[in-house]
Amino acid sequence: MAIYKPDYKNNNEISVALICLNIIALAISLYNSEKERYREVGNRLIVLHNQLRNIYYRVKSSTADNFQDEEAEMNQIMDEYYSINITKQIIMSDWYAHYKFFFQTQHEWIDEQKQFTWRDKIPFSFVFTVIVVVIIVVWVLLS
C-alpha cells in the first residue's frame, strides 16, 4: 500500500499492523519442528479427558459408598497428565484451546461441578486484545 499509494493517510498504521502479524507468524513458525509432538500429546490428553469423563459418570451413577478404585484410577490419569503436559505453548494457543474446549467438546459433565461463567469461557487475554484493537481502530479512524 505504501508503494502503490505513498500519500495514503494510514500507511504507518498498516505497516505497524503488518509488522505485528509478521512477528506473530515468526513466533508460530518456531514451533514447526515440534508439531508432531504437540499433536501426539494433544491426542493423548483427549483420551485422558474421556477417561475422566467415564469415571465421573460411573461414580455419579453408582450407589457405592467407597470409590477408592475410581480415585486411584483418577490419580493415575492425573499423574500421566502432569508427566506429558507441555507448558511451553504457541502464542495465542490458549484462545484456540478455550474455543476447542467450550465450543467443540462436551464439557457439560465438568460444568455440573464447576459451573463455568462467561469469564471462564473467554480468555482474559482475548478480551484485552479486542479492547486494545478497538481503541486503536477508533483512534486511527478519528485521527
GROMACS .gro file of N, CA and C in nm:
model
  429
    1MET      N    1   0.084  -0.119   0.000
    1MET     CA    2   0.000   0.000   0.000
    1MET      C    3   0.089   0.126   0.000
    2ALA      N    4   0.199   0.118   0.076
    2ALA     CA    5   0.288   0.235   0.082
    2ALA      C    6   0.353   0.262  -0.052
    3ILE      N    7   0.379   0.158  -0.130
    3ILE     CA    8   0.440   0.177  -0.262
    3ILE      C    9   0.334   0.222  -0.363
    4TYR      N   10   0.216   0.158  -0.357
    4TYR     CA   11   0.109   0.189  -0.452
    4TYR      C   12   0.056   0.330  -0.431
    5LYS      N   13   0.035   0.367  -0.307
    5LYS     CA   14  -0.023   0.498  -0.278
    5LYS      C   15   0.053   0.560  -0.160
    6PRO      N   16   0.168   0.619  -0.185
    6PRO     CA   17   0.253   0.670  -0.076
    6PRO      C   18   0.188   0.779   0.008
    7ASP      N   19   0.092   0.850  -0.047
    7ASP     CA   20   0.030   0.958   0.029
    7ASP      C   21  -0.095   0.912   0.105
    8TYR      N   22  -0.120   0.781   0.109
    8TYR     CA   23  -0.234   0.727   0.184
    8TYR      C   24  -0.215   0.761   0.331
    9LYS      N   25  -0.319   0.815   0.396
    9LYS     CA   26  -0.302   0.870   0.530
    9LYS      C   27  -0.274   0.765   0.638
   10ASN      N   28  -0.308   0.636   0.616
   10ASN     CA   29  -0.289   0.534   0.720
   10ASN      C   30  -0.176   0.436   0.688
   11ASN      N   31  -0.081   0.478   0.605
   11ASN     CA   32   0.031   0.391   0.569
   11ASN      C   33   0.109   0.342   0.692
   12ASN      N   34   0.134   0.432   0.785
   12ASN     CA   35   0.210   0.393   0.904
   12ASN      C   36   0.137   0.287   0.986
   13GLU      N   37   0.008   0.304   1.003
   13GLU     CA   38  -0.071   0.210   1.081
   13GLU      C   39  -0.075   0.072   1.014
   14ILE      N   40  -0.090   0.073   0.882
   14ILE     CA   41  -0.090  -0.053   0.808
   14ILE      C   42   0.045  -0.121   0.820
   15SER      N   43   0.152  -0.044   0.811
   15SER     CA   44   0.286  -0.101   0.825
   15SER      C   45   0.307  -0.163   0.963
   16VAL      N   46   0.262  -0.095   1.066
   16VAL     CA   47   0.275  -0.149   1.202
   16VAL      C   48   0.194  -0.277   1.216
   17ALA      N   49   0.074  -0.279   1.162
   17ALA     CA   50  -0.010  -0.399   1.170
   17ALA      C   51   0.056  -0.517   1.099
   18LEU      N   52   0.111  -0.491   0.982
   18LEU     CA   53   0.178  -0.597   0.907
   18LEU      C   54   0.303  -0.647   0.979
   19ILE      N   55   0.377  -0.555   1.042
   19ILE     CA   56   0.494  -0.597   1.120
   19ILE      C   57   0.451  -0.686   1.237
   20CYS      N   58   0.345  -0.647   1.306
   20CYS     CA   59   0.294  -0.727   1.418
   20CYS      C   60   0.252  -0.866   1.370
   21LEU      N   61   0.182  -0.872   1.258
   21LEU     CA   62   0.140  -1.002   1.204
   21LEU      C   63   0.260  -1.088   1.166
   22ASN      N   64   0.363  -1.025   1.111
   22ASN     CA   65   0.484  -1.099   1.076
   22ASN      C   66   0.557  -1.152   1.200
   23ILE      N   67   0.559  -1.074   1.306
   23ILE     CA   68   0.621  -1.120   1.431
   23ILE      C   69   0.545  -1.240   1.487
   24ILE      N   70   0.412  -1.234   1.483
   24ILE     CA   71   0.330  -1.347   1.529
   24ILE      C   72   0.357  -1.470   1.443
   25ALA      N   73   0.362  -1.451   1.312
   25ALA     CA   74   0.388  -1.564   1.222
   25ALA      C   75   0.526  -1.623   1.248
   26LEU      N   76   0.624  -1.539   1.273
   26LEU     CA   77   0.758  -1.588   1.304
   26LEU      C   78   0.760  -1.666   1.435
   27ALA      N   79   0.689  -1.616   1.536
   27ALA     CA   80   0.683  -1.686   1.665
   27ALA      C   81   0.617  -1.822   1.650
   28ILE      N   82   0.513  -1.830   1.570
   28ILE     CA   83   0.444  -1.957   1.547
   28ILE      C   84   0.533  -2.053   1.468
   29SER      N   85   0.605  -2.002   1.370
   29SER     CA   86   0.689  -2.089   1.287
   29SER      C   87   0.804  -2.153   1.365
   30LEU      N   88   0.841  -2.095   1.478
   30LEU     CA   89   0.946  -2.153   1.562
   30LEU      C   90   0.905  -2.289   1.619
   31TYR      N   91   0.774  -2.317   1.621
   31TYR     CA   92   0.723  -2.442   1.677
   31TYR      C   93   0.701  -2.549   1.570
   32ASN      N   94   0.732  -2.521   1.445
   32ASN     CA   95   0.707  -2.617   1.337
   32ASN      C   96   0.776  -2.751   1.360
   33SER      N   97   0.895  -2.748   1.417
   33SER     CA   98   0.968  -2.873   1.437
   33SER      C   99   0.904  -2.962   1.543
   34GLU      N  100   0.820  -2.905   1.629
   34GLU     CA  101   0.758  -2.981   1.736
   34GLU      C  102   0.610  -3.010   1.710
   35LYS      N  103   0.563  -2.984   1.589
   35LYS     CA  104   0.421  -3.004   1.558
   35LYS      C  105   0.373  -3.145   1.588
   36GLU      N  106   0.452  -3.243   1.551
   36GLU     CA  107   0.411  -3.382   1.571
   36GLU      C  108   0.399  -3.414   1.720
   37ARG      N  109   0.492  -3.364   1.799
   37ARG     CA  110   0.484  -3.388   1.945
   37ARG      C  111   0.359  -3.324   2.003
   38TYR      N  112   0.327  -3.203   1.962
   38TYR     CA  113   0.206  -3.136   2.010
   38TYR      C  114   0.082  -3.217   1.971
   39ARG      N  115   0.081  -3.269   1.850
   39ARG     CA  116  -0.033  -3.349   1.804
   39ARG      C  117  -0.049  -3.475   1.888
   40GLU      N  118   0.062  -3.543   1.911
   40GLU     CA  119   0.057  -3.667   1.990
   40GLU      C  120   0.011  -3.641   2.133
   41VAL      N  121   0.067  -3.539   2.195
   41VAL     CA  122   0.028  -3.506   2.333
   41VAL      C  123  -0.117  -3.461   2.337
   42GLY      N  124  -0.159  -3.382   2.239
   42GLY     CA  125  -0.299  -3.339   2.234
   42GLY      C  126  -0.395  -3.456   2.223
   43ASN      N  127  -0.363  -3.551   2.137
   43ASN     CA  128  -0.448  -3.669   2.123
   43ASN      C  129  -0.453  -3.749   2.253
   44ARG      N  130  -0.338  -3.761   2.319
   44ARG     CA  131  -0.335  -3.836   2.446
   44ARG      C  132  -0.414  -3.762   2.553
   45LEU      N  133  -0.409  -3.630   2.555
   45LEU     CA  134  -0.487  -3.553   2.651
   45LEU      C  135  -0.636  -3.570   2.628
   46ILE      N  136  -0.677  -3.583   2.504
   46ILE     CA  137  -0.819  -3.607   2.474
   46ILE      C  138  -0.861  -3.743   2.531
   47VAL      N  139  -0.775  -3.844   2.515
   47VAL     CA  140  -0.805  -3.976   2.570
   47VAL      C  141  -0.817  -3.969   2.722
   48LEU      N  142  -0.725  -3.897   2.787
   48LEU     CA  143  -0.731  -3.883   2.933
   48LEU      C  144  -0.858  -3.809   2.977
   49HIS      N  145  -0.895  -3.707   2.901
   49HIS     CA  146  -1.018  -3.633   2.929
   49HIS      C  147  -1.139  -3.727   2.923
   50ASN      N  148  -1.144  -3.810   2.820
   50ASN     CA  149  -1.256  -3.903   2.806
   50ASN      C  150  -1.256  -4.008   2.916
   51GLN      N  151  -1.138  -4.051   2.960
   51GLN     CA  152  -1.130  -4.146   3.071
   51GLN      C  153  -1.183  -4.084   3.199
   52LEU      N  154  -1.149  -3.958   3.223
   52LEU     CA  155  -1.201  -3.889   3.341
   52LEU      C  156  -1.353  -3.875   3.334
   53ARG      N  157  -1.404  -3.846   3.216
   53ARG     CA  158  -1.549  -3.836   3.199
   53ARG      C  159  -1.616  -3.969   3.231
   54ASN      N  160  -1.557  -4.078   3.184
   54ASN     CA  161  -1.614  -4.210   3.212
   54ASN      C  162  -1.614  -4.240   3.362
   55ILE      N  163  -1.506  -4.204   3.430
   55ILE     CA  164  -1.501  -4.224   3.576
   55ILE      C  165  -1.609  -4.139   3.643
   56TYR      N  166  -1.624  -4.015   3.600
   56TYR     CA  167  -1.724  -3.926   3.657
   56TYR      C  168  -1.864  -3.986   3.647
   57TYR      N  169  -1.901  -4.031   3.528
   57TYR     CA  170  -2.035  -4.088   3.511
   57TYR      C  171  -2.050  -4.220   3.584
   58ARG      N  172  -1.945  -4.297   3.591
   58ARG     CA  173  -1.951  -4.424   3.665
   58ARG      C  174  -1.975  -4.397   3.814
   59VAL      N  175  -1.905  -4.300   3.870
   59VAL     CA  176  -1.923  -4.265   4.011
   59VAL      C  177  -2.060  -4.203   4.033
   60LYS      N  178  -2.101  -4.117   3.941
   60LYS     CA  179  -2.230  -4.048   3.955
   60LYS      C  180  -2.346  -4.146   3.956
   61SER      N  181  -2.338  -4.251   3.876
   61SER     CA  182  -2.449  -4.346   3.868
   61SER      C  183  -2.437  -4.460   3.969
   62SER      N  184  -2.329  -4.462   4.044
   62SER     CA  185  -2.307  -4.570   4.140
   62SER      C  186  -2.379  -4.543   4.271
   63THR      N  187  -2.415  -4.650   4.340
   63THR     CA  188  -2.475  -4.638   4.473
   63THR      C  189  -2.376  -4.675   4.582
   64ALA      N  190  -2.253  -4.703   4.542
   64ALA     CA  191  -2.150  -4.742   4.638
   64ALA      C  192  -2.109  -4.624   4.725
   65ASP      N  193  -2.053  -4.656   4.841
   65ASP     CA  194  -2.004  -4.552   4.933
   65ASP      C  195  -1.853  -4.535   4.925
   66ASN      N  196  -1.787  -4.633   4.867
   66ASN     CA  197  -1.642  -4.633   4.863
   66ASN      C  198  -1.595  -4.625   4.717
   67PHE      N  199  -1.513  -4.526   4.687
   67PHE     CA  200  -1.467  -4.506   4.550
   67PHE      C  201  -1.314  -4.505   4.542
   68GLN      N  202  -1.251  -4.591   4.621
   68GLN     CA  203  -1.105  -4.596   4.623
   68GLN      C  204  -1.048  -4.637   4.487
   69ASP      N  205  -1.113  -4.732   4.421
   69ASP     CA  206  -1.063  -4.776   4.290
   69ASP      C  207  -1.071  -4.663   4.188
   70GLU      N  208  -1.183  -4.591   4.189
   70GLU     CA  209  -1.200  -4.479   4.096
   70GLU      C  210  -1.103  -4.366   4.128
   71GLU      N  211  -1.081  -4.342   4.257
   71GLU     CA  212  -0.987  -4.237   4.296
   71GLU      C  213  -0.845  -4.274   4.254
   72ALA      N  214  -0.809  -4.401   4.270
   72ALA     CA  215  -0.676  -4.446   4.226
   72ALA      C  216  -0.662  -4.432   4.075
   73GLU      N  217  -0.768  -4.467   4.002
   73GLU     CA  218  -0.766  -4.454   3.856
   73GLU      C  219  -0.754  -4.307   3.816
   74MET      N  220  -0.826  -4.220   3.886
   74MET     CA  221  -0.818  -4.077   3.858
   74MET      C  222  -0.678  -4.024   3.887
   75ASN      N  223  -0.619  -4.066   3.997
   75ASN     CA  224  -0.483  -4.022   4.030
   75ASN      C  225  -0.382  -4.069   3.927
   76GLN      N  226  -0.402  -4.188   3.875
   76GLN     CA  227  -0.314  -4.240   3.770
   76GLN      C  228  -0.327  -4.154   3.643
   77ILE      N  229  -0.450  -4.119   3.608
   77ILE     CA  230  -0.473  -4.033   3.491
   77ILE      C  231  -0.409  -3.896   3.513
   78MET      N  232  -0.425  -3.841   3.632
   78MET     CA  233  -0.368  -3.709   3.660
   78MET      C  234  -0.215  -3.714   3.658
   79ASP      N  235  -0.157  -3.822   3.709
   79ASP     CA  236  -0.011  -3.837   3.703
   79ASP      C  237   0.038  -3.840   3.558
   80GLU      N  238  -0.034  -3.912   3.473
   80GLU     CA  239   0.005  -3.915   3.332
   80GLU      C  240  -0.011  -3.778   3.269
   81TYR      N  241  -0.120  -3.709   3.304
   81TYR     CA  242  -0.142  -3.574   3.252
   81TYR      C  243  -0.024  -3.483   3.286
   82TYR      N  244   0.017  -3.484   3.412
   82TYR     CA  245   0.128  -3.398   3.453
   82TYR      C  246   0.260  -3.439   3.390
   83SER      N  247   0.275  -3.567   3.359
   83SER     CA  248   0.402  -3.611   3.300
   83SER      C  249   0.413  -3.578   3.151
   84ILE      N  250   0.300  -3.566   3.080
   84ILE     CA  251   0.306  -3.537   2.936
   84ILE      C  252   0.270  -3.394   2.902
   85ASN      N  253   0.218  -3.319   2.997
   85ASN     CA  254   0.175  -3.183   2.973
   85ASN      C  255   0.289  -3.097   2.920
   86ILE      N  256   0.261  -3.016   2.818
   86ILE     CA  257   0.361  -2.925   2.760
   86ILE      C  258   0.325  -2.784   2.806
   87THR      N  259   0.412  -2.723   2.884
   87THR     CA  260   0.380  -2.590   2.937
   87THR      C  261   0.417  -2.479   2.840
   88LYS      N  262   0.515  -2.503   2.754
   88LYS     CA  263   0.556  -2.402   2.656
   88LYS      C  264   0.460  -2.408   2.537
   89GLN      N  265   0.379  -2.304   2.524
   89GLN     CA  266   0.275  -2.304   2.422
   89GLN      C  267   0.300  -2.197   2.317
   90ILE      N  268   0.239  -2.218   2.202
   90ILE     CA  269   0.246  -2.123   2.092
   90ILE      C  270   0.162  -2.001   2.127
   91ILE      N  271   0.207  -1.886   2.081
   91ILE     CA  272   0.137  -1.762   2.108
   91ILE      C  273  -0.011  -1.774   2.066
   92MET      N  274  -0.099  -1.732   2.151
   92MET     CA  275  -0.244  -1.732   2.133
   92MET      C  276  -0.306  -1.872   2.128
   93SER      N  277  -0.232  -1.975   2.162
   93SER     CA  278  -0.289  -2.109   2.159
   93SER      C  279  -0.393  -2.127   2.269
   94ASP      N  280  -0.384  -2.047   2.375
   94ASP     CA  281  -0.486  -2.057   2.480
   94ASP      C  282  -0.623  -2.015   2.428
   95TRP      N  283  -0.627  -1.923   2.334
   95TRP     CA  284  -0.755  -1.884   2.275
   95TRP      C  285  -0.816  -2.003   2.202
   96TYR      N  286  -0.733  -2.070   2.124
   96TYR     CA  287  -0.779  -2.186   2.048
   96TYR      C  288  -0.822  -2.298   2.142
   97ALA      N  289  -0.747  -2.317   2.250
   97ALA     CA  290  -0.781  -2.421   2.348
   97ALA      C  291  -0.916  -2.391   2.413
   98HIS      N  292  -0.941  -2.266   2.446
   98HIS     CA  293  -1.071  -2.229   2.503
   98HIS      C  294  -1.183  -2.259   2.403
   99TYR      N  295  -1.161  -2.220   2.280
   99TYR     CA  296  -1.262  -2.246   2.176
   99TYR      C  297  -1.289  -2.395   2.163
  100LYS      N  298  -1.182  -2.475   2.153
  100LYS     CA  299  -1.199  -2.620   2.138
  100LYS      C  300  -1.273  -2.679   2.258
  101PHE      N  301  -1.238  -2.636   2.378
  101PHE     CA  302  -1.297  -2.695   2.498
  101PHE      C  303  -1.442  -2.653   2.516
  102PHE      N  304  -1.469  -2.523   2.506
  102PHE     CA  305  -1.604  -2.475   2.539
  102PHE      C  306  -1.703  -2.481   2.424
  103PHE      N  307  -1.655  -2.486   2.301
  103PHE     CA  308  -1.748  -2.481   2.190
  103PHE      C  309  -1.745  -2.605   2.101
  104GLN      N  310  -1.646  -2.694   2.119
  104GLN     CA  311  -1.642  -2.813   2.034
  104GLN      C  312  -1.644  -2.944   2.111
  105THR      N  313  -1.617  -2.940   2.241
  105THR     CA  314  -1.621  -3.065   2.318
  105THR      C  315  -1.742  -3.064   2.410
  106GLN      N  316  -1.774  -3.180   2.457
  106GLN     CA  317  -1.885  -3.191   2.552
  106GLN      C  318  -1.826  -3.179   2.693
  107HIS      N  319  -1.842  -3.061   2.748
  107HIS     CA  320  -1.785  -3.033   2.880
  107HIS      C  321  -1.892  -3.021   2.987
  108GLU      N  322  -2.014  -3.059   2.954
  108GLU     CA  323  -2.125  -3.044   3.047
  108GLU      C  324  -2.100  -3.119   3.177
  109TRP      N  325  -2.033  -3.233   3.167
  109TRP     CA  326  -2.006  -3.310   3.289
  109TRP      C  327  -1.914  -3.236   3.384
  110ILE      N  328  -1.824  -3.154   3.332
  110ILE     CA  329  -1.739  -3.072   3.418
  110ILE      C  330  -1.818  -2.952   3.468
  111ASP      N  331  -1.901  -2.897   3.382
  111ASP     CA  332  -1.981  -2.780   3.418
  111ASP      C  333  -2.077  -2.811   3.532
  112GLU      N  334  -2.121  -2.937   3.544
  112GLU     CA  335  -2.209  -2.974   3.656
  112GLU      C  336  -2.142  -2.945   3.789
  113GLN      N  337  -2.012  -2.961   3.796
  113GLN     CA  338  -1.940  -2.938   3.920
  113GLN      C  339  -1.878  -2.797   3.927
  114LYS      N  340  -1.825  -2.748   3.818
  114LYS     CA  341  -1.753  -2.621   3.817
  114LYS      C  342  -1.844  -2.501   3.795
  115GLN      N  343  -1.952  -2.520   3.721
  115GLN     CA  344  -2.046  -2.413   3.687
  115GLN      C  345  -1.974  -2.292   3.627
  116PHE      N  346  -1.925  -2.311   3.504
  116PHE     CA  347  -1.849  -2.210   3.434
  116PHE      C  348  -1.932  -2.085   3.407
  117THR      N  349  -1.867  -1.970   3.412
  117THR     CA  350  -1.930  -1.845   3.375
  117THR      C  351  -1.866  -1.797   3.244
  118TRP      N  352  -1.916  -1.687   3.191
  118TRP     CA  353  -1.860  -1.635   3.067
  118TRP      C  354  -1.713  -1.596   3.085
  119ARG      N  355  -1.674  -1.560   3.209
  119ARG     CA  356  -1.534  -1.523   3.235
  119ARG      C  357  -1.442  -1.644   3.223
  120ASP      N  358  -1.495  -1.763   3.250
  120ASP     CA  359  -1.415  -1.884   3.232
  120ASP      C  360  -1.405  -1.921   3.084
  121LYS      N  361  -1.509  -1.891   3.011
  121LYS     CA  362  -1.518  -1.935   2.871
  121LYS      C  363  -1.443  -1.847   2.773
  122ILE      N  364  -1.417  -1.722   2.811
  122ILE     CA  365  -1.347  -1.630   2.721
  122ILE      C  366  -1.217  -1.588   2.790
  123PRO      N  367  -1.102  -1.619   2.729
  123PRO     CA  368  -0.974  -1.584   2.791
  123PRO      C  369  -0.960  -1.433   2.810
  124PHE      N  370  -0.906  -1.393   2.924
  124PHE     CA  371  -0.887  -1.250   2.951
  124PHE      C  372  -0.795  -1.186   2.848
  125SER      N  373  -0.694  -1.260   2.805
  125SER     CA  374  -0.601  -1.204   2.706
  125SER      C  375  -0.674  -1.172   2.575
  126PHE      N  376  -0.776  -1.252   2.540
  126PHE     CA  377  -0.854  -1.225   2.419
  126PHE      C  378  -0.936  -1.097   2.438
  127VAL      N  379  -1.003  -1.085   2.552
  127VAL     CA  380  -1.084  -0.965   2.580
  127VAL      C  381  -0.996  -0.842   2.578
  128PHE      N  382  -0.880  -0.851   2.643
  128PHE     CA  383  -0.787  -0.738   2.647
  128PHE      C  384  -0.742  -0.700   2.506
  129THR      N  385  -0.708  -0.800   2.425
  129THR     CA  386  -0.663  -0.774   2.288
  129THR      C  387  -0.773  -0.709   2.205
  130VAL      N  388  -0.894  -0.757   2.218
  130VAL     CA  389  -1.007  -0.698   2.143
  130VAL      C  390  -1.026  -0.552   2.184
  131ILE      N  391  -1.019  -0.524   2.313
  131ILE     CA  392  -1.035  -0.386   2.361
  131ILE      C  393  -0.923  -0.297   2.304
  132VAL      N  394  -0.800  -0.344   2.307
  132VAL     CA  395  -0.688  -0.266   2.253
  132VAL      C  396  -0.705  -0.242   2.104
  133VAL      N  397  -0.745  -0.345   2.030
  133VAL     CA  398  -0.764  -0.330   1.885
  133VAL      C  399  -0.876  -0.230   1.856
  134VAL      N  400  -0.985  -0.237   1.930
  134VAL     CA  401  -1.096  -0.142   1.910
  134VAL      C  402  -1.049   0.000   1.938
  135ILE      N  403  -0.974   0.017   2.045
  135ILE     CA  404  -0.922   0.151   2.078
  135ILE      C  405  -0.832   0.202   1.966
  136ILE      N  406  -0.744   0.117   1.916
  136ILE     CA  407  -0.653   0.157   1.808
  136ILE      C  408  -0.731   0.191   1.682
  137VAL      N  409  -0.829   0.109   1.647
  137VAL     CA  410  -0.908   0.137   1.526
  137VAL      C  411  -0.984   0.268   1.540
  138VAL      N  412  -1.045   0.290   1.656
  138VAL     CA  413  -1.117   0.416   1.678
  138VAL      C  414  -1.019   0.535   1.670
  139TRP      N  415  -0.901   0.518   1.731
  139TRP     CA  416  -0.801   0.626   1.729
  139TRP      C  417  -0.756   0.655   1.586
  140VAL      N  418  -0.735   0.551   1.506
  140VAL     CA  419  -0.693   0.569   1.368
  140VAL      C  420  -0.803   0.635   1.286
  141LEU      N  421  -0.927   0.592   1.305
  141LEU     CA  422  -1.038   0.650   1.229
  141LEU      C  423  -1.064   0.795   1.268
  142LEU      N  424  -1.040   0.830   1.394
  142LEU     CA  425  -1.064   0.968   1.438
  142LEU      C  426  -0.948   1.062   1.410
  143SER      N  427  -0.831   1.005   1.377
  143SER     CA  428  -0.714   1.092   1.352
  143SER      C  429  -0.721   1.156   1.217
   0.00000   0.00000   0.00000
